[in-house]
PDB file of C-alpha atoms and ligand atoms in Angstrom:
ATOM      1  CA  MET A   1     -84.037  21.699  99.216  1.00 63.00           C
ATOM      2  CA  ARG A   2     -88.282  21.942  98.995  1.00 73.00           C
ATOM      3  CA  GLY A   3     -90.462  19.955 101.311  1.00 89.00           C
ATOM      4  CA  ILE A   4     -88.646  20.741 104.467  1.00 97.00           C
ATOM      5  CA  ARG A   5     -89.749  22.664 106.919  1.00 97.00           C
ATOM      6  CA  ALA A   6     -87.919  23.856 110.586  1.00 98.00           C
ATOM      7  CA  ARG A   7     -90.642  25.677 113.275  1.00 98.00           C
ATOM      8  CA  VAL A   8     -89.027  26.787 116.447  1.00 98.00           C
ATOM      9  CA  LEU A   9     -90.390  25.745 119.493  1.00 98.00           C
ATOM     10  CA  ARG A  10     -89.738  28.149 122.837  1.00 97.00           C
ATOM     11  CA  ILE A  11     -88.889  25.768 126.049  1.00 97.00           C
ATOM     12  CA  CYS A  12     -88.324  27.954 128.811  1.00 95.00           C
ATOM     13  CA  ASP A  13     -86.021  30.918 130.393  1.00 95.00           C
ATOM     14  CA  MET A  14     -83.258  29.789 131.783  1.00 95.00           C
ATOM     15  CA  THR A  15     -81.588  32.743 133.592  1.00 96.00           C
ATOM     16  CA  VAL A  16     -77.010  32.751 133.525  1.00 94.00           C
ATOM     17  CA  ASP A  17     -74.689  35.028 134.581  1.00 92.00           C
ATOM     18  CA  THR A  18     -74.429  37.918 131.391  1.00 92.00           C
ATOM     19  CA  ASP A  19     -70.606  36.835 131.647  1.00 92.00           C
ATOM     20  CA  ALA A  20     -70.912  33.750 131.735  1.00 91.00           C
ATOM     21  CA  LEU A  21     -72.456  34.008 127.751  1.00 93.00           C
ATOM     22  CA  VAL A  22     -69.576  36.415 126.537  1.00 93.00           C
ATOM     23  CA  ARG A  23     -66.335  36.183 128.691  1.00 92.00           C
ATOM     24  CA  PRO A  24     -65.017  39.687 129.372  1.00 89.00           C
ATOM     25  CA  ASP A  25     -62.149  41.353 128.524  1.00 84.00           C
ATOM     26  CA  GLY A  26     -61.636  44.139 131.614  1.00 84.00           C
ATOM     27  CA  PRO A  27     -63.872  43.089 134.915  1.00 82.00           C
ATOM     28  CA  GLY A  28     -66.774  41.899 133.797  1.00 84.00           C
ATOM     29  CA  SER A  29     -70.210  43.270 134.458  1.00 83.00           C
ATOM     30  CA  GLY A  30     -70.058  42.687 138.569  1.00 86.00           C
ATOM     31  CA  GLY A  31     -72.426  39.737 138.955  1.00 87.00           C
ATOM     32  CA  ALA A  32     -74.792  40.749 136.291  1.00 93.00           C
ATOM     33  CA  LYS A  33     -78.064  38.269 135.484  1.00 95.00           C
ATOM     34  CA  THR A  34     -79.151  37.898 131.669  1.00 94.00           C
ATOM     35  CA  VAL A  35     -82.412  35.857 130.753  1.00 96.00           C
ATOM     36  CA  ILE A  36     -81.794  33.148 128.174  1.00 96.00           C
ATOM     37  CA  PRO A  37     -84.001  30.765 125.945  1.00 96.00           C
ATOM     38  CA  CYS A  38     -83.512  26.997 125.906  1.00 97.00           C
ATOM     39  CA  TRP A  39     -85.489  26.095 122.418  1.00 98.00           C
ATOM     40  CA  ALA A  40     -86.147  22.882 120.327  1.00 98.00           C
ATOM     41  CA  MET A  41     -86.806  22.645 116.542  1.00 98.00           C
ATOM     42  CA  LEU A  42     -89.121  20.423 114.883  1.00 98.00           C
ATOM     43  CA  ILE A  43     -88.024  19.427 111.343  1.00 98.00           C
ATOM     44  CA  GLU A  44     -90.767  18.782 108.979  1.00 97.00           C
ATOM     45  CA  HIS A  45     -88.605  16.502 106.663  1.00 97.00           C
ATOM     46  CA  PRO A  46     -89.955  14.276 103.556  1.00 96.00           C
ATOM     47  CA  GLU A  47     -89.104  11.214 104.935  1.00 96.00           C
ATOM     48  CA  GLY A  48     -90.122  11.878 108.202  1.00 97.00           C
ATOM     49  CA  LEU A  49     -90.415  14.098 111.599  1.00 98.00           C
ATOM     50  CA  VAL A  50     -87.097  15.138 113.102  1.00 98.00           C
ATOM     51  CA  LEU A  51     -86.361  16.973 116.201  1.00 98.00           C
ATOM     52  CA  PHE A  52     -83.223  18.785 117.449  1.00 98.00           C
ATOM     53  CA  ASP A  53     -82.641  19.347 120.578  1.00 98.00           C
ATOM     54  CA  THR A  54     -84.793  17.995 122.870  1.00 97.00           C
ATOM     55  CA  GLY A  55     -84.905  21.220 125.206  1.00 96.00           C
ATOM     56  CA  GLU A  56     -85.143  21.142 129.662  1.00 94.00           C
ATOM     57  CA  ARG A  57     -87.019  18.315 131.132  1.00 92.00           C
ATOM     58  CA  THR A  58     -87.816  20.907 134.242  1.00 90.00           C
ATOM     59  CA  CYS A  59     -87.394  24.364 134.224  1.00 90.00           C
ATOM     60  CA  GLU A  60     -85.727  26.528 136.526  1.00 90.00           C
ATOM     61  CA  ASP A  61     -89.249  28.227 137.458  1.00 90.00           C
ATOM     62  CA  GLY A  62     -90.602  24.481 138.855  1.00 91.00           C
ATOM     63  CA  SER A  63     -92.704  24.430 135.628  1.00 92.00           C
ATOM     64  CA  SER A  64     -92.221  21.508 133.113  1.00 95.00           C
ATOM     65  CA  GLY A  65     -90.133  21.618 129.869  1.00 95.00           C
ATOM     66  CA  ARG A  66     -91.633  18.240 129.324  1.00 96.00           C
ATOM     67  CA  GLU A  67     -94.985  18.969 129.559  1.00 97.00           C
ATOM     68  CA  ARG A  68     -93.927  22.237 127.470  1.00 97.00           C
ATOM     69  CA  LEU A  69     -91.838  20.685 125.021  1.00 98.00           C
ATOM     70  CA  VAL A  70     -95.657  18.783 123.888  1.00 98.00           C
ATOM     71  CA  GLU A  71     -97.828  21.848 124.214  1.00 98.00           C
ATOM     72  CA  GLN A  72     -95.116  23.020 121.322  1.00 98.00           C
ATOM     73  CA  LEU A  73     -95.063  20.226 119.689  1.00 98.00           C
ATOM     74  CA  ALA A  74     -98.798  19.701 119.154  1.00 98.00           C
ATOM     75  CA  LEU A  75     -99.457  22.836 118.365  1.00 97.00           C
ATOM     76  CA  CYS A  76     -97.501  21.839 115.077  1.00 97.00           C
ATOM     77  CA  GLY A  77     -99.555  19.328 114.801  1.00 97.00           C
ATOM     78  CA  VAL A  78     -97.348  16.959 116.475  1.00 97.00           C
ATOM     79  CA  SER A  79     -97.332  13.267 119.094  1.00 98.00           C
ATOM     80  CA  PRO A  80     -93.769  12.821 120.431  1.00 98.00           C
ATOM     81  CA  GLU A  81     -94.514   9.254 119.120  1.00 97.00           C
ATOM     82  CA  HIS A  82     -94.856  10.629 115.345  1.00 97.00           C
ATOM     83  CA  VAL A  83     -91.174  11.184 114.897  1.00 98.00           C
ATOM     84  CA  ARG A  84     -89.025  10.024 114.179  1.00 97.00           C
ATOM     85  CA  LEU A  85     -85.456  10.448 114.261  1.00 98.00           C
ATOM     86  CA  VAL A  86     -84.716  13.250 116.964  1.00 98.00           C
ATOM     87  CA  ILE A  87     -80.815  15.150 116.664  1.00 98.00           C
ATOM     88  CA  LEU A  88     -79.113  15.700 119.394  1.00 98.00           C
ATOM     89  CA  SER A  89     -76.530  18.665 119.316  1.00 98.00           C
ATOM     90  CA  HIS A  90     -74.706  18.670 122.815  1.00 97.00           C
ATOM     91  CA  LEU A  91     -75.814  16.352 125.626  1.00 96.00           C
ATOM     92  CA  HIS A  92     -76.230  19.464 128.606  1.00 94.00           C
ATOM     93  CA  HIS A  93     -79.534  19.369 129.868  1.00 92.00           C
ATOM     94  CA  ASP A  94     -80.384  21.842 128.480  1.00 94.00           C
ATOM     95  CA  HIS A  95     -80.790  20.703 125.163  1.00 96.00           C
ATOM     96  CA  ALA A  96     -80.919  16.482 125.714  1.00 96.00           C
ATOM     97  CA  GLY A  97     -84.174  16.492 128.692  1.00 94.00           C
ATOM     98  CA  ASN A  98     -87.169  14.321 128.035  1.00 95.00           C
ATOM     99  CA  LEU A  99     -85.690  11.533 125.555  1.00 94.00           C
ATOM    100  CA  ASP A 100     -87.695   9.163 126.995  1.00 93.00           C
ATOM    101  CA  LEU A 101     -90.756  11.276 125.169  1.00 96.00           C
ATOM    102  CA  PHE A 102     -88.475   9.525 121.939  1.00 96.00           C
ATOM    103  CA  PRO A 103     -88.717   5.516 123.335  1.00 94.00           C
ATOM    104  CA  ASP A 104     -89.194   4.937 119.417  1.00 95.00           C
ATOM    105  CA  ALA A 105     -87.202   7.338 117.926  1.00 97.00           C
ATOM    106  CA  ASP A 106     -83.215   6.776 116.668  1.00 97.00           C
ATOM    107  CA  VAL A 107     -81.322   9.506 118.376  1.00 97.00           C
ATOM    108  CA  VAL A 108     -78.373  10.770 116.277  1.00 98.00           C
ATOM    109  CA  VAL A 109     -75.305  11.829 118.279  1.00 98.00           C
ATOM    110  CA  GLN A 110     -71.849  12.304 117.690  1.00 98.00           C
ATOM    111  CA  ARG A 111     -69.661   9.625 118.621  1.00 98.00           C
ATOM    112  CA  ARG A 112     -67.415  11.988 121.104  1.00 97.00           C
ATOM    113  CA  GLU A 113     -70.079  13.438 122.272  1.00 97.00           C
ATOM    114  CA  LEU A 114     -71.857  10.456 124.233  1.00 96.00           C
ATOM    115  CA  GLU A 115     -68.501   8.392 125.420  1.00 95.00           C
ATOM    116  CA  VAL A 116     -67.583  11.929 127.371  1.00 95.00           C
ATOM    117  CA  ALA A 117     -71.025  12.248 129.004  1.00 94.00           C
ATOM    118  CA  GLN A 118     -71.276   8.739 130.142  1.00 93.00           C
ATOM    119  CA  ALA A 119     -68.034   8.835 131.050  1.00 93.00           C
ATOM    120  CA  GLU A 120     -68.594  11.791 133.859  1.00 92.00           C
ATOM    121  CA  VAL A 121     -71.808  10.348 134.471  1.00 92.00           C
ATOM    122  CA  ALA A 122     -70.259   7.570 135.647  1.00 91.00           C
ATOM    123  CA  ALA A 123     -67.285   8.568 137.876  1.00 91.00           C
ATOM    124  CA  GLY A 124     -69.900  11.185 139.737  1.00 89.00           C
ATOM    125  CA  THR A 125     -67.188  14.093 137.882  1.00 88.00           C
ATOM    126  CA  PRO A 126     -68.301  17.471 140.273  1.00 86.00           C
ATOM    127  CA  GLY A 127     -69.668  20.329 138.369  1.00 84.00           C
ATOM    128  CA  SER A 128     -70.510  18.304 135.373  1.00 86.00           C
ATOM    129  CA  ILE A 129     -73.512  19.352 133.510  1.00 86.00           C
ATOM    130  CA  TYR A 130     -75.011  15.705 132.057  1.00 90.00           C
ATOM    131  CA  ARG A 131     -77.333  14.348 133.950  1.00 87.00           C
ATOM    132  CA  ARG A 132     -77.009  10.413 134.399  1.00 86.00           C
ATOM    133  CA  GLU A 133     -81.257  11.319 133.759  1.00 83.00           C
ATOM    134  CA  GLU A 134     -80.787  12.950 130.506  1.00 82.00           C
ATOM    135  CA  ILE A 135     -78.595   9.932 128.763  1.00 83.00           C
ATOM    136  CA  SER A 136     -78.746   6.535 130.121  1.00 83.00           C
ATOM    137  CA  GLY A 137     -82.887   5.045 129.748  1.00 81.00           C
ATOM    138  CA  ALA A 138     -83.250   2.656 127.089  1.00 85.00           C
ATOM    139  CA  VAL A 139     -82.191   5.739 123.935  1.00 92.00           C
ATOM    140  CA  ARG A 140     -82.165   4.552 120.897  1.00 95.00           C
ATOM    141  CA  TRP A 141     -78.359   6.037 119.986  1.00 96.00           C
ATOM    142  CA  ARG A 142     -77.725   6.193 116.607  1.00 97.00           C
ATOM    143  CA  VAL A 143     -73.404   7.875 116.982  1.00 98.00           C
ATOM    144  CA  ILE A 144     -71.493   9.064 114.089  1.00 98.00           C
ATOM    145  CA  ASP A 145     -68.430  10.402 114.112  1.00 97.00           C
ATOM    146  CA  GLY A 146     -67.997  13.770 112.177  1.00 98.00           C
ATOM    147  CA  GLU A 147     -70.041  15.941 109.912  1.00 98.00           C
ATOM    148  CA  ARG A 148     -72.824  14.133 107.908  1.00 98.00           C
ATOM    149  CA  GLU A 149     -76.092  14.627 106.070  1.00 98.00           C
ATOM    150  CA  ILE A 150     -77.761  13.014 107.889  1.00 98.00           C
ATOM    151  CA  LEU A 151     -81.154  12.584 105.467  1.00 97.00           C
ATOM    152  CA  PRO A 152     -80.712  15.197 102.382  1.00 97.00           C
ATOM    153  CA  GLY A 153     -80.711  18.906 103.310  1.00 97.00           C
ATOM    154  CA  ILE A 154     -79.913  17.856 106.803  1.00 98.00           C
ATOM    155  CA  ARG A 155     -76.535  18.383 107.010  1.00 98.00           C
ATOM    156  CA  LEU A 156     -74.880  17.541 110.928  1.00 98.00           C
ATOM    157  CA  ILE A 157     -71.261  19.864 111.413  1.00 98.00           C
ATOM    158  CA  PRO A 158     -68.620  18.812 114.032  1.00 98.00           C
ATOM    159  CA  ALA A 159     -68.729  22.170 116.559  1.00 98.00           C
ATOM    160  CA  PRO A 160     -66.369  20.172 118.824  1.00 97.00           C
ATOM    161  CA  GLY A 161     -65.133  23.430 122.070  1.00 95.00           C
ATOM    162  CA  HIS A 162     -67.940  24.179 124.248  1.00 95.00           C
ATOM    163  CA  THR A 163     -68.414  19.752 124.203  1.00 95.00           C
ATOM    164  CA  GLU A 164     -65.754  17.717 122.832  1.00 95.00           C
ATOM    165  CA  GLY A 165     -68.664  16.433 120.794  1.00 97.00           C
ATOM    166  CA  LEU A 166     -71.081  19.082 119.253  1.00 97.00           C
ATOM    167  CA  GLN A 167     -72.371  19.277 116.540  1.00 98.00           C
ATOM    168  CA  ALA A 168     -74.267  22.327 114.770  1.00 98.00           C
ATOM    169  CA  MET A 169     -76.843  22.087 111.483  1.00 98.00           C
ATOM    170  CA  LEU A 170     -77.373  23.623 108.302  1.00 98.00           C
ATOM    171  CA  LEU A 171     -80.391  23.430 106.873  1.00 98.00           C
ATOM    172  CA  ASP A 172     -81.208  23.294 103.032  1.00 97.00           C
ATOM    173  CA  LEU A 173     -83.609  25.576 103.469  1.00 97.00           C
ATOM    174  CA  GLU A 174     -84.941  28.477 101.141  1.00 95.00           C
ATOM    175  CA  ARG A 175     -82.563  30.846 102.649  1.00 96.00           C
ATOM    176  CA  PRO A 176     -80.224  27.871 104.243  1.00 97.00           C
ATOM    177  CA  MET A 177     -79.709  28.494 108.097  1.00 98.00           C
ATOM    178  CA  LEU A 178     -77.121  27.489 110.354  1.00 98.00           C
ATOM    179  CA  VAL A 179     -77.582  26.441 113.569  1.00 98.00           C
ATOM    180  CA  THR A 180     -75.204  26.522 115.778  1.00 98.00           C
ATOM    181  CA  SER A 181     -76.558  25.683 118.904  1.00 98.00           C
ATOM    182  CA  ASP A 182     -73.845  26.243 122.303  1.00 97.00           C
ATOM    183  CA  ALA A 183     -70.993  26.369 119.928  1.00 97.00           C
ATOM    184  CA  CYS A 184     -71.810  29.765 119.043  1.00 97.00           C
ATOM    185  CA  TYR A 185     -74.174  31.421 122.671  1.00 97.00           C
ATOM    186  CA  THR A 186     -74.977  34.768 120.602  1.00 97.00           C
ATOM    187  CA  ALA A 187     -74.329  36.840 117.639  1.00 97.00           C
ATOM    188  CA  ARG A 188     -71.563  38.600 119.735  1.00 95.00           C
ATOM    189  CA  ASN A 189     -69.468  35.548 121.106  1.00 97.00           C
ATOM    190  CA  PHE A 190     -69.815  34.823 116.395  1.00 97.00           C
ATOM    191  CA  GLY A 191     -68.255  38.232 116.082  1.00 94.00           C
ATOM    192  CA  PRO A 192     -65.731  38.723 113.696  1.00 95.00           C
ATOM    193  CA  PRO A 193     -64.155  38.341 116.513  1.00 94.00           C
ATOM    194  CA  ALA A 194     -64.992  35.255 117.299  1.00 95.00           C
ATOM    195  CA  ARG A 195     -65.180  35.689 121.284  1.00 95.00           C
ATOM    196  CA  LEU A 196     -65.192  32.940 123.684  1.00 95.00           C
ATOM    197  CA  PRO A 197     -68.366  31.950 126.045  1.00 93.00           C
ATOM    198  CA  GLY A 198     -67.476  31.957 130.167  1.00 87.00           C
ATOM    199  CA  LEU A 199     -68.259  28.007 129.428  1.00 83.00           C
ATOM    200  CA  TYR A 200     -65.985  25.887 127.224  1.00 88.00           C
ATOM    201  CA  ARG A 201     -64.371  22.430 127.438  1.00 89.00           C
ATOM    202  CA  ASP A 202     -60.855  24.162 124.947  1.00 91.00           C
ATOM    203  CA  ALA A 203     -60.645  27.820 123.994  1.00 94.00           C
ATOM    204  CA  SER A 204     -58.786  27.566 120.771  1.00 95.00           C
ATOM    205  CA  GLU A 205     -60.732  23.905 119.430  1.00 96.00           C
ATOM    206  CA  THR A 206     -64.078  26.777 120.573  1.00 96.00           C
ATOM    207  CA  LEU A 207     -62.666  30.138 118.396  1.00 97.00           C
ATOM    208  CA  ARG A 208     -61.752  27.610 115.484  1.00 97.00           C
ATOM    209  CA  SER A 209     -65.436  26.141 116.021  1.00 98.00           C
ATOM    210  CA  VAL A 210     -66.507  29.787 115.100  1.00 98.00           C
ATOM    211  CA  GLU A 211     -64.627  30.787 112.292  1.00 97.00           C
ATOM    212  CA  ARG A 212     -65.568  27.090 110.097  1.00 97.00           C
ATOM    213  CA  LEU A 213     -69.212  27.501 111.126  1.00 98.00           C
ATOM    214  CA  ARG A 214     -68.573  31.537 110.094  1.00 98.00           C
ATOM    215  CA  GLY A 215     -67.110  30.478 106.825  1.00 98.00           C
ATOM    216  CA  ILE A 216     -69.663  27.817 106.100  1.00 98.00           C
ATOM    217  CA  ALA A 217     -72.518  30.436 106.694  1.00 98.00           C
ATOM    218  CA  GLY A 218     -70.379  33.305 104.347  1.00 97.00           C
ATOM    219  CA  ARG A 219     -69.837  30.336 102.260  1.00 97.00           C
ATOM    220  CA  SER A 220     -73.913  29.396 101.452  1.00 96.00           C
ATOM    221  CA  GLY A 221     -75.359  32.818 102.784  1.00 97.00           C
ATOM    222  CA  ALA A 222     -76.968  30.781 105.944  1.00 98.00           C
ATOM    223  CA  PHE A 223     -79.058  33.013 108.654  1.00 98.00           C
ATOM    224  CA  VAL A 224     -77.098  31.982 111.704  1.00 98.00           C
ATOM    225  CA  MET A 225     -79.399  30.664 114.247  1.00 98.00           C
ATOM    226  CA  PHE A 226     -77.576  31.042 117.969  1.00 98.00           C
ATOM    227  CA  GLY A 227     -77.999  28.714 121.105  1.00 97.00           C
ATOM    228  CA  HIS A 228     -78.850  31.304 123.520  1.00 97.00           C
ATOM    229  CA  ASP A 229     -79.384  34.714 122.324  1.00 97.00           C
ATOM    230  CA  SER A 230     -82.593  36.065 123.833  1.00 97.00           C
ATOM    231  CA  GLU A 231     -82.277  39.717 121.516  1.00 97.00           C
ATOM    232  CA  GLN A 232     -81.897  37.431 118.321  1.00 98.00           C
ATOM    233  CA  PHE A 233     -84.294  34.010 120.404  1.00 98.00           C
ATOM    234  CA  SER A 234     -87.173  37.029 120.276  1.00 97.00           C
ATOM    235  CA  ARG A 235     -87.551  38.320 116.638  1.00 98.00           C
ATOM    236  CA  MET A 236     -87.821  34.911 115.817  1.00 97.00           C
ATOM    237  CA  ARG A 237     -90.794  33.013 114.311  1.00 97.00           C
ATOM    238  CA  LEU A 238     -92.193  30.699 116.051  1.00 97.00           C
ATOM    239  CA  ALA A 239     -93.841  27.887 116.358  1.00 97.00           C
ATOM    240  CA  PRO A 240     -96.191  26.846 114.003  1.00 97.00           C
ATOM    241  CA  VAL A 241     -95.008  29.660 112.048  1.00 97.00           C
ATOM    242  CA  PRO A 242     -92.406  27.117 109.586  1.00 97.00           C
ATOM    243  CA  TYR A 243     -89.360  28.800 108.282  1.00 97.00           C
ATOM    244  CA  GLU A 244     -88.970  26.745 104.531  1.00 95.00           C
TER     245      GLU A 244
HETATM  246 ZN1   ZN B   1     -74.950  23.270 126.789  1.00 82.76          ZN
END
């Protein structure tokens, strides 16, 4: 759709076990680590500014992801209060931090994702990747169920598995862009064949979601942007240079 531009905002790097990205068939990589990107995406839409994911609050080197997000928005000539709509792929802390920067924006999330995250935070579930400070503030939640064109040219597509309520996004750019978030960490998970990551809630659902996204990419001719693919990210255009 004419008039949509997307800019990738680099927030920080994260160090993870290599085997956490793609579950090994055999003995694994023996504790090898991989550095992966944490990012958000600013979308200029004729109906207003949209932010897809909000990045990490505090980066692993102790620096402020919040300051980094504000800097990256400023690179695009945008202040947080200009953002009208926030879309969260899911509520893990590296995707849903810094929400307090956007008290006046509607925050779009799948109902199932919010329910599970709030239940885990309330119960203090051990090992949970959801953090109270990300989801317990005065957020203007706009809860949706299932696939939705949230604005013309911005389609949200449930892709559960990594979390119960994860959603991907299909952007109607000159070449469509399918943003998988953590439904697919890397090109290796995308396949074919689809490969499980090291972390998921439901294995068969995770693989089904990848197959579904691959089908959508095939039919739409979309460029597929993965959630944490450092090799792909090194080749991406970064803000302020847009995809349009
Ligand atoms: Zn995640």
